[in-house]
Coordinates of C-alpha atoms in Angstrom, one line a residue:
M1 CA 176.2 60.8 74.6
T2 CA 179.6 60.6 76.2
A3 CA 178.1 60.2 79.6
L4 CA 176.8 56.8 78.7
A5 CA 180.0 55.0 77.6
G6 CA 181.0 51.8 79.3
S7 CA 178.4 49.1 78.8
S8 CA 176.2 47.7 76.1
A9 CA 173.2 49.4 77.7
D10 CA 175.0 52.7 77.8
A11 CA 176.0 52.3 74.1
F12 CA 172.3 51.7 73.3
W13 CA 171.3 54.9 75.1
A14 CA 174.2 56.9 73.6
T15 CA 173.2 55.9 70.1
S16 CA 169.4 55.9 70.2
L17 CA 168.8 58.9 72.4
R18 CA 171.4 61.3 71.1
R19 CA 168.6 63.5 69.7
W20 CA 167.1 63.8 73.1
N21 CA 170.4 65.4 74.2
A22 CA 170.0 68.0 71.5
V23 CA 166.4 68.7 72.5
C24 CA 167.5 69.1 76.1
W25 CA 170.0 71.8 75.2
V26 CA 167.5 73.6 73.1
L27 CA 164.9 73.5 75.8
F28 CA 167.5 74.7 78.4
A29 CA 168.4 77.6 76.2
V30 CA 164.7 78.5 75.6
M31 CA 163.8 78.4 79.3
A32 CA 166.8 80.5 80.2
V33 CA 166.0 83.1 77.5
G34 CA 162.3 83.2 78.6
L35 CA 163.3 83.7 82.3
V36 CA 165.7 86.5 81.4
A37 CA 163.8 88.3 78.7
I38 CA 160.1 87.8 79.6
D39 CA 159.7 87.4 83.3
R40 CA 159.7 90.4 85.5
P41 CA 162.5 90.9 88.0
G42 CA 161.9 89.3 91.4
G43 CA 163.0 86.6 93.8
S44 CA 161.2 83.8 92.1
K45 CA 162.8 84.7 88.7
Y46 CA 166.3 84.5 90.2
A47 CA 165.5 81.4 92.1
A48 CA 164.2 79.7 88.9
L49 CA 167.3 80.8 87.1
A50 CA 169.5 79.4 89.9
L51 CA 167.7 76.0 89.8
L52 CA 167.9 75.8 86.0
G53 CA 171.6 76.9 86.1
A54 CA 172.5 74.2 88.7
M55 CA 170.8 71.5 86.6
V56 CA 172.4 72.6 83.4
L57 CA 175.8 72.8 85.0
C58 CA 175.5 69.3 86.4
Y59 CA 174.2 67.9 83.1
A60 CA 177.0 69.6 81.2
V61 CA 179.7 68.2 83.6
L62 CA 178.3 64.7 83.4
D63 CA 177.9 64.9 79.6
R64 CA 181.4 66.2 78.9
F65 CA 183.3 64.4 81.7
P66 CA 181.4 61.2 82.5
A67 CA 184.2 59.8 84.7
N68 CA 184.4 62.9 86.9
P69 CA 184.3 62.2 90.7
V70 CA 182.0 65.1 91.6
V71 CA 178.8 64.8 89.6
R72 CA 177.8 61.2 89.3
P73 CA 174.6 59.9 87.4
H74 CA 172.5 59.5 90.6
G75 CA 173.7 62.8 91.8
Y76 CA 172.5 64.5 88.6
L77 CA 169.1 62.7 89.0
S78 CA 168.8 64.0 92.5
V79 CA 169.4 67.6 91.3
L80 CA 166.9 67.0 88.5
V81 CA 164.2 66.0 91.1
V82 CA 164.9 69.1 93.2
V83 CA 164.8 71.4 90.1
L84 CA 161.5 70.0 88.9
G85 CA 160.0 70.3 92.3
G86 CA 161.3 73.9 92.7
L87 CA 160.1 75.0 89.2
A88 CA 156.7 73.5 89.9
Y89 CA 156.5 75.5 93.1
L90 CA 158.0 78.8 91.6
R91 CA 156.7 78.9 88.1
G92 CA 154.3 76.2 87.2
N93 CA 155.8 75.9 83.7
Y94 CA 157.8 72.7 84.3
A95 CA 155.8 70.3 82.1
A96 CA 158.1 70.6 79.0
L97 CA 161.2 70.1 81.1
F98 CA 159.6 67.1 82.9
M99 CA 158.7 65.4 79.6
V100 CA 162.0 66.0 77.8
T101 CA 164.1 64.8 80.8
L102 CA 162.0 61.5 81.2
P103 CA 164.7 59.5 79.3
H104 CA 167.3 60.7 81.7
Y105 CA 165.9 58.6 84.5
W106 CA 166.5 55.5 82.4
M107 CA 169.8 56.7 80.9
F108 CA 171.4 57.5 84.2
G109 CA 169.5 55.3 86.6
R110 CA 171.4 52.3 85.3
T111 CA 168.8 49.8 86.6
P112 CA 165.0 49.7 86.2
R113 CA 164.6 49.8 90.0
A114 CA 166.7 52.9 90.4
S115 CA 165.2 54.6 87.4
M116 CA 161.6 54.1 88.7
V117 CA 162.7 55.3 92.2
F118 CA 164.0 58.6 90.8
L119 CA 161.1 59.0 88.4
G120 CA 158.7 58.5 91.3
L121 CA 160.6 61.1 93.4
A122 CA 160.4 63.6 90.5
T123 CA 156.6 62.9 90.2
V124 CA 156.0 63.4 93.9
A125 CA 158.2 66.6 93.9
T126 CA 156.4 68.2 91.0
L127 CA 153.0 67.4 92.4
A128 CA 154.0 68.7 95.8
G129 CA 155.3 71.9 94.2
N130 CA 152.0 72.4 92.4
V131 CA 150.0 71.8 95.6
L132 CA 152.1 74.3 97.5
R133 CA 152.0 76.9 94.8
Q134 CA 148.1 76.6 94.6
D135 CA 147.8 76.7 98.3
G136 CA 146.2 73.3 98.7
W137 CA 144.2 70.6 96.8
T138 CA 142.2 72.2 94.1
V139 CA 139.8 70.8 91.5
E140 CA 142.1 72.1 88.8
F141 CA 145.0 70.1 90.4
F142 CA 143.1 66.9 90.3
T143 CA 141.5 67.3 86.9
E144 CA 144.5 68.7 85.0
V145 CA 147.8 68.5 86.8
L146 CA 147.5 65.1 88.5
V147 CA 145.9 63.2 85.6
S148 CA 148.3 64.6 82.9
T149 CA 151.3 64.0 85.1
L150 CA 150.4 60.4 85.9
I151 CA 149.7 59.7 82.2
V152 CA 153.1 61.1 81.2
V153 CA 154.8 59.1 83.9
A154 CA 153.0 55.9 83.0
V155 CA 154.0 56.3 79.3
G156 CA 157.6 57.0 80.4
V157 CA 157.6 53.9 82.6
L158 CA 156.3 51.6 79.8
I159 CA 158.8 53.0 77.3
G160 CA 161.7 52.7 79.8
L161 CA 160.9 49.2 80.7
W162 CA 160.6 48.2 77.1
A163 CA 163.9 49.9 76.3
H164 CA 165.6 48.1 79.2
S165 CA 164.2 44.8 77.9
V166 CA 165.5 45.5 74.4
V167 CA 168.9 46.4 75.9
A168 CA 169.0 43.2 78.0
Q169 CA 168.2 41.0 75.0
S170 CA 170.8 42.8 72.9
A171 CA 173.4 42.4 75.6
E172 CA 172.5 38.7 75.9
R173 CA 172.8 38.3 72.1
A174 CA 176.1 40.1 72.1
R175 CA 177.3 37.8 74.9
L176 CA 176.2 34.7 73.0
I177 CA 177.8 36.0 69.7
S178 CA 181.0 36.7 71.6
E179 CA 181.0 33.2 73.1
L180 CA 180.3 31.7 69.7
E181 CA 183.1 33.7 68.0
Q182 CA 185.5 32.6 70.8
A183 CA 184.4 29.0 70.4
Q184 CA 184.9 29.2 66.7
A185 CA 188.3 30.7 67.1
E186 CA 189.3 28.0 69.6
L187 CA 187.9 25.3 67.2
S188 CA 189.8 26.8 64.3
Q189 CA 193.0 26.8 66.4
A190 CA 192.3 23.2 67.4
H191 CA 191.8 22.2 63.8
Q192 CA 195.1 23.9 62.9
R193 CA 196.9 22.2 65.7
Q194 CA 195.3 18.8 64.7
G195 CA 196.2 19.4 61.0
A196 CA 199.8 20.2 61.9
A197 CA 200.0 17.1 64.1
D198 CA 198.5 15.0 61.4
E199 CA 200.9 16.4 58.8
R200 CA 203.8 15.8 61.2
E201 CA 202.7 12.2 61.7
R202 CA 202.3 11.7 58.0
M203 CA 205.7 13.1 57.3
A204 CA 207.2 11.0 60.0
R205 CA 205.6 7.9 58.5
E206 CA 206.8 8.8 55.0
I207 CA 210.3 9.4 56.3
H208 CA 210.3 6.2 58.2
D209 CA 209.0 4.2 55.2
T210 CA 211.4 5.8 52.7
L211 CA 214.5 7.5 53.9
A212 CA 214.9 5.7 57.2
Q213 CA 214.6 2.3 55.5
G214 CA 217.0 3.4 52.8
F215 CA 219.6 4.5 55.4
A216 CA 219.2 1.2 57.3
S217 CA 219.8 -0.7 54.1
I218 CA 222.9 1.4 53.3
I219 CA 224.3 0.7 56.8
V220 CA 223.8 -3.1 56.5
L221 CA 225.2 -3.2 53.0
A222 CA 228.2 -1.0 54.1
E223 CA 229.0 -3.4 57.0
A224 CA 228.7 -6.4 54.7
A225 CA 230.9 -4.8 52.0
R226 CA 233.6 -3.9 54.5
A227 CA 233.6 -7.4 56.0
G228 CA 234.0 -9.0 52.5
L229 CA 236.6 -6.6 50.9
D230 CA 239.4 -9.2 51.2
S231 CA 237.5 -12.5 50.9
E232 CA 234.7 -11.7 48.4
P233 CA 235.7 -8.6 46.5
A234 CA 233.2 -9.2 43.7
R235 CA 230.3 -9.4 46.2
S236 CA 231.6 -6.3 48.0
A237 CA 231.6 -4.4 44.7
Q238 CA 228.0 -5.5 44.1
Q239 CA 227.1 -4.3 47.6
L240 CA 228.8 -1.0 47.0
R241 CA 226.8 -0.6 43.8
S242 CA 223.6 -1.3 45.8
I243 CA 224.7 1.3 48.3
E244 CA 225.1 3.8 45.5
S245 CA 221.7 2.9 44.1
T246 CA 220.0 3.1 47.5
A247 CA 221.6 6.5 48.2
R248 CA 220.4 7.9 44.8
E249 CA 216.9 6.6 45.6
N250 CA 217.0 8.2 49.0
L251 CA 218.1 11.5 47.5
A252 CA 215.2 11.3 45.1
E253 CA 212.8 10.6 47.9
A254 CA 214.2 13.5 49.9
R255 CA 213.6 15.9 47.0
E256 CA 210.1 14.6 46.7
L257 CA 209.5 15.3 50.4
V258 CA 210.7 18.9 50.3
G259 CA 209.9 20.0 46.8
S260 CA 207.4 17.9 44.8
P261 CA 203.8 19.1 44.4
R262 CA 202.7 15.5 44.3
R263 CA 202.4 13.5 47.5
P264 CA 205.7 12.4 48.9
G265 CA 206.5 8.7 48.6
Q266 CA 204.1 8.3 45.7
A267 CA 204.8 5.0 44.0
A268 CA 205.8 4.9 40.3
A269 CA 203.0 4.2 37.8
G270 CA 202.3 0.6 36.7
P271 CA 200.8 -2.6 38.0
V272 CA 201.4 -3.2 41.7
A273 CA 202.9 -6.7 41.0
R274 CA 205.7 -5.2 38.9
T275 CA 206.5 -2.6 41.6
L276 CA 206.7 -5.3 44.3
R277 CA 208.7 -7.6 42.1
R278 CA 211.4 -4.9 41.7
V279 CA 211.5 -4.4 45.5
L280 CA 211.8 -8.2 46.1
D281 CA 214.6 -8.6 43.5
R282 CA 216.5 -5.8 45.1
F283 CA 216.0 -7.3 48.6
A284 CA 217.2 -10.7 47.4
E285 CA 220.2 -9.2 45.7
D286 CA 221.2 -7.2 48.8
T287 CA 220.7 -9.9 51.4
G288 CA 221.3 -13.2 49.5
L289 CA 218.0 -14.6 51.0
T290 CA 215.7 -16.8 49.1
V291 CA 212.5 -15.0 48.1
D292 CA 209.5 -17.0 47.0
A293 CA 206.9 -14.7 45.4
D294 CA 203.5 -15.3 44.0
L295 CA 202.2 -12.0 42.8
A296 CA 198.9 -11.7 41.1
D297 CA 198.8 -9.2 38.2
L298 CA 196.1 -7.0 39.4
E299 CA 195.2 -3.3 39.0
C300 CA 194.3 -1.1 42.0
D301 CA 194.1 2.6 42.8
Q302 CA 197.2 4.6 43.7
Q303 CA 196.7 4.8 47.4
T304 CA 196.2 1.0 47.6
R305 CA 199.4 0.5 45.6
I306 CA 201.4 2.8 47.9
A307 CA 200.0 1.0 51.0
L308 CA 201.0 -2.4 49.6
L309 CA 204.4 -1.2 48.7
R310 CA 205.1 0.4 52.1
C311 CA 203.9 -2.7 53.9
T312 CA 206.2 -4.8 51.8
Q313 CA 209.2 -2.5 52.4
E314 CA 208.6 -2.4 56.1
S315 CA 208.2 -6.1 56.4
L316 CA 211.4 -6.8 54.4
A317 CA 213.3 -4.2 56.5
N318 CA 212.2 -6.0 59.7
V319 CA 213.3 -9.3 58.2
R320 CA 216.7 -7.8 57.3
K321 CA 217.2 -6.2 60.7
H322 CA 215.7 -8.7 63.1
A323 CA 214.5 -12.1 61.7
R324 CA 217.8 -13.9 60.8
A325 CA 215.7 -15.8 58.2
S326 CA 216.8 -17.8 55.2
T327 CA 213.6 -17.7 53.2
V328 CA 210.9 -15.1 52.7
G329 CA 207.5 -15.8 51.1
V330 CA 205.4 -13.1 49.5
V331 CA 201.9 -13.6 48.2
L332 CA 199.7 -11.0 46.6
A333 CA 196.2 -12.0 45.7
R334 CA 192.7 -10.6 45.0
Q335 CA 190.2 -12.1 47.4
P336 CA 186.4 -11.7 47.3
Y337 CA 186.7 -9.4 50.3
G338 CA 189.6 -7.3 49.0
V339 CA 193.3 -7.3 48.1
E340 CA 195.5 -9.4 50.3
L341 CA 199.2 -9.2 50.8
E342 CA 201.0 -11.9 52.9
I343 CA 204.6 -11.9 53.8
T344 CA 206.2 -14.8 55.8
D345 CA 209.7 -15.7 57.0
D346 CA 211.3 -18.6 58.7
G347 CA 213.3 -16.4 61.1
A348 CA 213.6 -16.0 64.9
G349 CA 210.1 -14.6 65.4
F350 CA 209.1 -12.4 68.3
V351 CA 206.3 -11.7 70.8
V352 CA 203.8 -9.5 69.0
E353 CA 202.3 -8.1 72.2
E354 CA 205.7 -6.8 73.3
S355 CA 206.5 -5.1 70.0
A356 CA 206.6 -1.3 70.3
G357 CA 208.2 -0.3 67.0
F358 CA 207.1 2.6 64.8
G359 CA 206.9 0.4 61.7
L360 CA 204.1 -1.9 62.6
D361 CA 202.1 1.0 64.1
G362 CA 202.6 3.0 60.9
M363 CA 201.5 0.1 58.7
R364 CA 198.3 -0.3 60.8
K365 CA 197.5 3.4 60.5
R366 CA 198.2 3.5 56.8
L367 CA 195.9 0.5 56.2
A368 CA 193.2 1.9 58.5
E369 CA 193.0 5.1 56.4
L370 CA 191.9 2.9 53.5
G371 CA 189.5 0.8 55.6
G372 CA 192.0 -2.1 55.8
R373 CA 193.7 -4.0 58.6
L374 CA 197.0 -5.5 59.5
T375 CA 197.4 -8.9 61.1
V376 CA 200.8 -10.0 62.5
T377 CA 201.3 -13.6 63.7
S378 CA 204.6 -14.6 65.3
S379 CA 206.2 -16.6 68.1
V380 CA 209.8 -16.9 69.2
G381 CA 211.7 -19.4 67.0
D382 CA 208.7 -20.0 64.7
G383 CA 209.0 -17.2 62.1
T384 CA 206.6 -14.3 61.4
R385 CA 203.5 -13.9 59.2
V386 CA 202.3 -10.4 58.2
Q387 CA 198.9 -10.1 56.5
A388 CA 197.7 -6.8 55.0
L389 CA 194.1 -6.6 53.7
I390 CA 192.6 -3.7 51.9
P391 CA 188.9 -3.8 50.9
L392 CA 187.8 -3.7 47.3
G393 CA 186.5 -0.4 45.9
V394 CA 188.8 1.9 47.8
Q395 CA 189.5 5.1 45.8
A396 CA 192.6 7.2 45.8

């Protein structure tokens, strides 16, 4: 029913009571034909036709144009009350119309209180019309009209209240479902934002641990090679070769970051000691520092190998850039509680609490993802000790 659009309750009535609408139109047509074809001419006939026509017109306008400013739902119900009372007074054959239009009080009343008020007015109007038509209170009125009318009204009230309860529960469920869908959408968006933030952080860490360290190494080697071009050409040539090798490695890392299906920064296959030895030899060659390494030949999963490699690269990069050390010590060992990597230097040291670099924070997060921890011990003028611990049994 178009007159009922606009709310969940209206939608319920429009769907479940559409057949009542068809019954109403059929009844209106039958009553009009009966008044015209059967009844004898007279004032009461034309008055009944006028009442029926007014009600049908109001109902048609409200049905076809629900937003019209003239005939509103409560206005139609008021007309319906007058029509029922008038037909009860003029004809006495109002019972079918009264029963068929019972749902209208609940459809157009909007609230249970308004619906029951209009239904009560219609009941009083029909009973009053009967009393006036029969010239007073008769036994027939009490035994037939009053009892049957009250039974019909009582059934209509019970059905209407039940329907409103169903509508209210449906509206509440619809509201809860809508809130749940909104919460799920917000949660999905939050997960997407968190996933994007995590991916950005991971990429930033990978870039810092690979490309940024490589570029820093290239800068240091380029400065050293330029300074020794005249005095140490052989060493400068070696540093230029290191620059070329580092640039090639950075190019390979960049291609991994943008195009490889495997995880960027993934370490080459093989024992972790061999991987770390290659990094340490390269560091010693580039910097000329003494590197003392004690690396246990142990096997570990891929993620543990990557974490150990990145911690070593970051620590050596810090030694190169900040420590001004002469000796670096690296120990890799398997302990009862896990795999332990310790990197020490005899450099300038620093105040750990005042360090705000990305590198140490990145190492801590990388180890934390594997259930490990990073311990940094240092003081000004007394070197630095970096200890990385990853528990046993960590899977890639």
